[in-house]
């Protein structure tokens, strides 16, 4: 009753970073986020999305999140701030009436176009430092490892070339999709060389990408060889237009 509890202070600080709907409350967090255009939202809405099929394997019954955006828009186009781990105090079997000396948490943010990792990290550090925790010392620091967000326009000539090849292979125009995770070297290529990178692959959702039981269908392997050959020709043609 006389000494401050670090875990209580930590959960209050973490709770101050997002509202009950998932919107990030760190001042300045959304300042450089570019809003979706109506055309972009229409393109995303055209992509088939079965919410029940999405939630069932995860063991959840609903997909709450930032108001005003669909689950797929939040996954593909909106930045996040997530608590990855939290620990401190007694965690063994049984009970003890003790106070922890310290408490810790790790958070990560998935960023979107125009956000800078260093700026966002500093905004979060500043936010933590503004939180008052009487009787305690509060510290926040950025851990090593970050990547800049990366986005190439759907109408970039490289994407147009790739879309044309896919339509030839499958007999139907492809959807324009985004993803919740970038390949960091793509942003580096753009920053250092001024060159965009076009994603062109044939892996399917059920093939366990990066999992211990990952596999790749022979049919996709055969199709990809044809596809990459055609893509090289298509890129050459579009680059010379």
XYZ file of C-alpha atoms in Angstrom:
241
model
C 0.000 0.000 0.000
C 2.989 2.348 0.270
C 5.176 1.322 -2.684
C 4.252 1.765 -6.356
C 3.676 -1.390 -8.377
C 5.569 -1.321 -11.731
C 3.125 -3.698 -13.397
C 0.182 -1.416 -12.644
C 2.114 1.513 -14.119
C 3.128 -0.496 -17.180
C -0.386 -1.618 -18.074
C -1.624 1.965 -17.754
C 1.103 3.182 -20.118
C 0.362 0.448 -22.629
C -3.356 1.095 -22.426
C -2.749 4.781 -23.169
C -1.342 3.888 -26.602
C -4.613 2.612 -28.150
C -8.304 3.149 -27.635
C -10.819 0.354 -27.121
C -11.324 0.029 -30.894
C -7.662 -0.319 -31.774
C -6.949 3.227 -32.955
C -3.427 4.295 -31.981
C -3.437 7.290 -29.614
C 0.272 8.180 -29.761
C 0.366 11.849 -30.895
C 1.622 12.201 -34.468
C 1.383 8.486 -35.252
C -0.949 8.951 -38.250
C 0.419 12.293 -39.480
C 2.077 10.900 -42.624
C -0.367 8.102 -43.373
C -1.955 8.565 -46.811
C -5.675 7.843 -46.854
C -7.039 5.371 -49.368
C -8.649 6.787 -52.478
C -12.098 5.640 -53.531
C -10.542 3.672 -56.396
C -8.152 1.938 -54.013
C -10.956 1.042 -51.647
C -13.016 -0.286 -54.539
C -10.082 -2.446 -55.702
C -9.683 -3.892 -52.220
C -13.415 -4.482 -51.854
C -13.349 -6.467 -55.106
C -10.990 -9.051 -53.588
C -12.977 -12.037 -52.247
C -12.851 -12.232 -48.461
C -14.670 -14.876 -46.416
C -14.619 -13.611 -42.833
C -15.825 -16.929 -41.400
C -13.097 -18.838 -43.230
C -10.555 -16.303 -42.014
C -11.561 -16.390 -38.342
C -12.135 -20.145 -37.939
C -8.474 -21.295 -38.101
C -7.535 -18.493 -35.693
C -10.097 -19.519 -33.095
C -11.666 -16.044 -32.913
C -15.313 -15.125 -33.433
C -14.998 -11.534 -34.671
C -12.475 -9.071 -36.110
C -12.575 -5.814 -34.126
C -10.315 -2.965 -35.141
C -9.909 0.636 -36.190
C -13.343 2.063 -37.061
C -14.068 3.031 -40.651
C -12.006 0.275 -42.252
C -12.801 -3.279 -43.235
C -10.705 -6.128 -41.814
C -8.855 -6.500 -45.094
C -8.200 -2.742 -45.304
C -6.810 -2.791 -41.767
C -4.596 -5.755 -42.630
C -3.261 -4.304 -45.873
C -3.250 -0.521 -45.525
C -3.366 0.674 -41.921
C -0.467 0.962 -39.463
C -0.568 -0.976 -36.202
C 0.850 -0.833 -32.702
C 0.865 -4.211 -30.997
C 2.020 -5.529 -27.630
C 4.160 -8.590 -28.357
C 5.057 -9.555 -24.820
C 4.697 -8.387 -21.225
C 6.389 -9.744 -18.123
C 7.409 -8.939 -14.557
C 6.977 -10.099 -10.984
C 6.290 -13.544 -9.578
C 5.196 -16.138 -12.145
C 5.929 -19.449 -10.412
C 3.471 -21.952 -9.012
C 1.273 -20.946 -6.122
C 0.897 -17.424 -4.764
C 3.077 -14.832 -3.088
C 2.068 -11.461 -1.712
C 5.051 -9.647 -3.205
C 5.523 -6.538 -5.318
C 7.634 -6.727 -8.496
C 10.784 -4.678 -8.717
C 10.262 -4.000 -12.424
C 7.979 -4.741 -15.370
C 8.688 -4.963 -19.085
C 6.889 -5.039 -22.413
C 7.826 -5.283 -26.050
C 5.812 -3.619 -28.784
C 6.101 -3.490 -32.560
C 4.480 -1.372 -35.228
C 3.646 -2.329 -38.785
C 4.075 0.860 -40.773
C 2.576 1.977 -44.076
C 3.745 4.223 -46.893
C 5.405 7.522 -45.877
C 5.896 6.548 -42.219
C 9.500 6.517 -41.031
C 10.563 3.879 -38.453
C 12.866 6.248 -36.589
C 10.231 8.955 -36.356
C 7.564 6.536 -35.148
C 9.918 5.035 -32.568
C 10.700 8.503 -31.233
C 6.997 9.415 -31.065
C 6.354 6.315 -28.961
C 9.341 7.008 -26.700
C 8.130 10.584 -26.213
C 4.639 9.309 -25.398
C 5.979 6.891 -22.782
C 8.120 9.577 -21.190
C 5.096 11.844 -20.837
C 3.274 9.239 -18.765
C 3.505 9.961 -15.077
C 4.369 7.039 -12.799
C 4.891 8.417 -9.258
C 7.548 6.542 -7.336
C 8.855 4.755 -10.426
C 11.363 5.257 -13.225
C 9.963 4.763 -16.728
C 12.238 3.970 -19.652
C 11.550 3.293 -23.337
C 14.109 2.480 -26.008
C 14.156 1.303 -29.594
C 15.545 -2.180 -30.139
C 17.745 -2.989 -33.178
C 15.959 -3.979 -36.339
C 13.508 -1.948 -38.379
C 12.426 -1.624 -41.985
C 10.865 1.179 -43.959
C 7.395 0.584 -45.399
C 7.187 -0.039 -49.110
C 4.391 0.545 -51.605
C 4.404 0.477 -55.406
C 1.384 1.871 -57.224
C -0.916 -0.637 -58.896
C -0.631 1.325 -62.161
C 3.183 1.322 -62.181
C 4.347 -0.062 -65.522
C 6.048 -3.019 -63.817
C 2.814 -4.042 -62.139
C 0.895 -3.518 -65.374
C 3.331 -5.838 -67.164
C 3.032 -8.492 -64.447
C -0.773 -8.237 -64.452
C -0.842 -8.792 -68.205
C 1.239 -11.950 -67.914
C -0.949 -13.325 -65.122
C -4.056 -12.679 -67.179
C -2.508 -14.654 -70.034
C -1.689 -17.562 -67.709
C -4.995 -17.736 -65.835
C -7.435 -16.308 -68.352
C -8.752 -13.643 -65.989
C -7.427 -10.289 -64.730
C -5.646 -10.472 -61.337
C -6.778 -8.603 -58.249
C -4.698 -5.729 -56.902
C -3.704 -6.710 -53.382
C -1.393 -5.479 -50.671
C 0.154 -7.351 -47.787
C 0.736 -6.823 -44.085
C 4.477 -7.443 -44.346
C 7.091 -5.947 -46.652
C 10.394 -7.330 -47.897
C 12.821 -4.746 -46.441
C 15.237 -4.856 -49.389
C 12.463 -3.529 -51.675
C 12.459 -0.213 -49.830
C 16.273 -0.194 -49.949
C 16.289 -0.699 -53.733
C 13.873 2.199 -54.115
C 15.755 4.467 -51.732
C 19.254 3.784 -53.108
C 18.549 3.007 -56.779
C 15.210 4.692 -57.431
C 13.931 1.327 -58.664
C 10.640 -0.276 -57.708
C 10.366 -4.025 -57.163
C 7.443 -5.984 -58.567
C 6.303 -9.066 -56.664
C 5.655 -12.014 -58.989
C 5.147 -15.428 -57.444
C 2.960 -18.505 -57.558
C 2.751 -19.779 -53.972
C -0.728 -20.657 -52.708
C -2.224 -20.048 -49.262
C -2.314 -23.708 -48.239
C 1.332 -24.409 -49.105
C 2.613 -23.436 -45.652
C 4.893 -20.562 -46.668
C 7.895 -20.484 -44.253
C 6.352 -23.308 -42.204
C 8.060 -26.664 -41.427
C 5.700 -28.426 -43.849
C 6.073 -25.922 -46.685
C 5.596 -27.317 -50.188
C 5.158 -26.077 -53.758
C 2.875 -27.652 -56.351
C 4.513 -28.979 -59.515
C 1.723 -27.374 -61.538
C 2.643 -23.987 -60.102
C 6.329 -24.703 -60.720
C 5.656 -25.418 -64.379
C 3.388 -22.372 -64.739
C 5.937 -20.109 -63.058
C 8.652 -21.016 -65.581
C 6.387 -19.916 -68.417
C 5.321 -16.871 -66.435
C 8.810 -15.615 -65.692
C 9.832 -16.031 -69.327
C 6.840 -13.984 -70.451
C 7.421 -11.425 -67.715
C 10.942 -10.653 -68.941
C 9.550 -9.923 -72.407
C 6.681 -7.856 -70.982
C 8.983 -5.769 -68.780
C 11.225 -5.034 -71.768
C 8.258 -3.924 -73.839
C 6.778 -1.670 -71.113
C 10.182 -0.175 -70.244
C 10.637 0.949 -73.841
C 7.200 2.547 -74.191
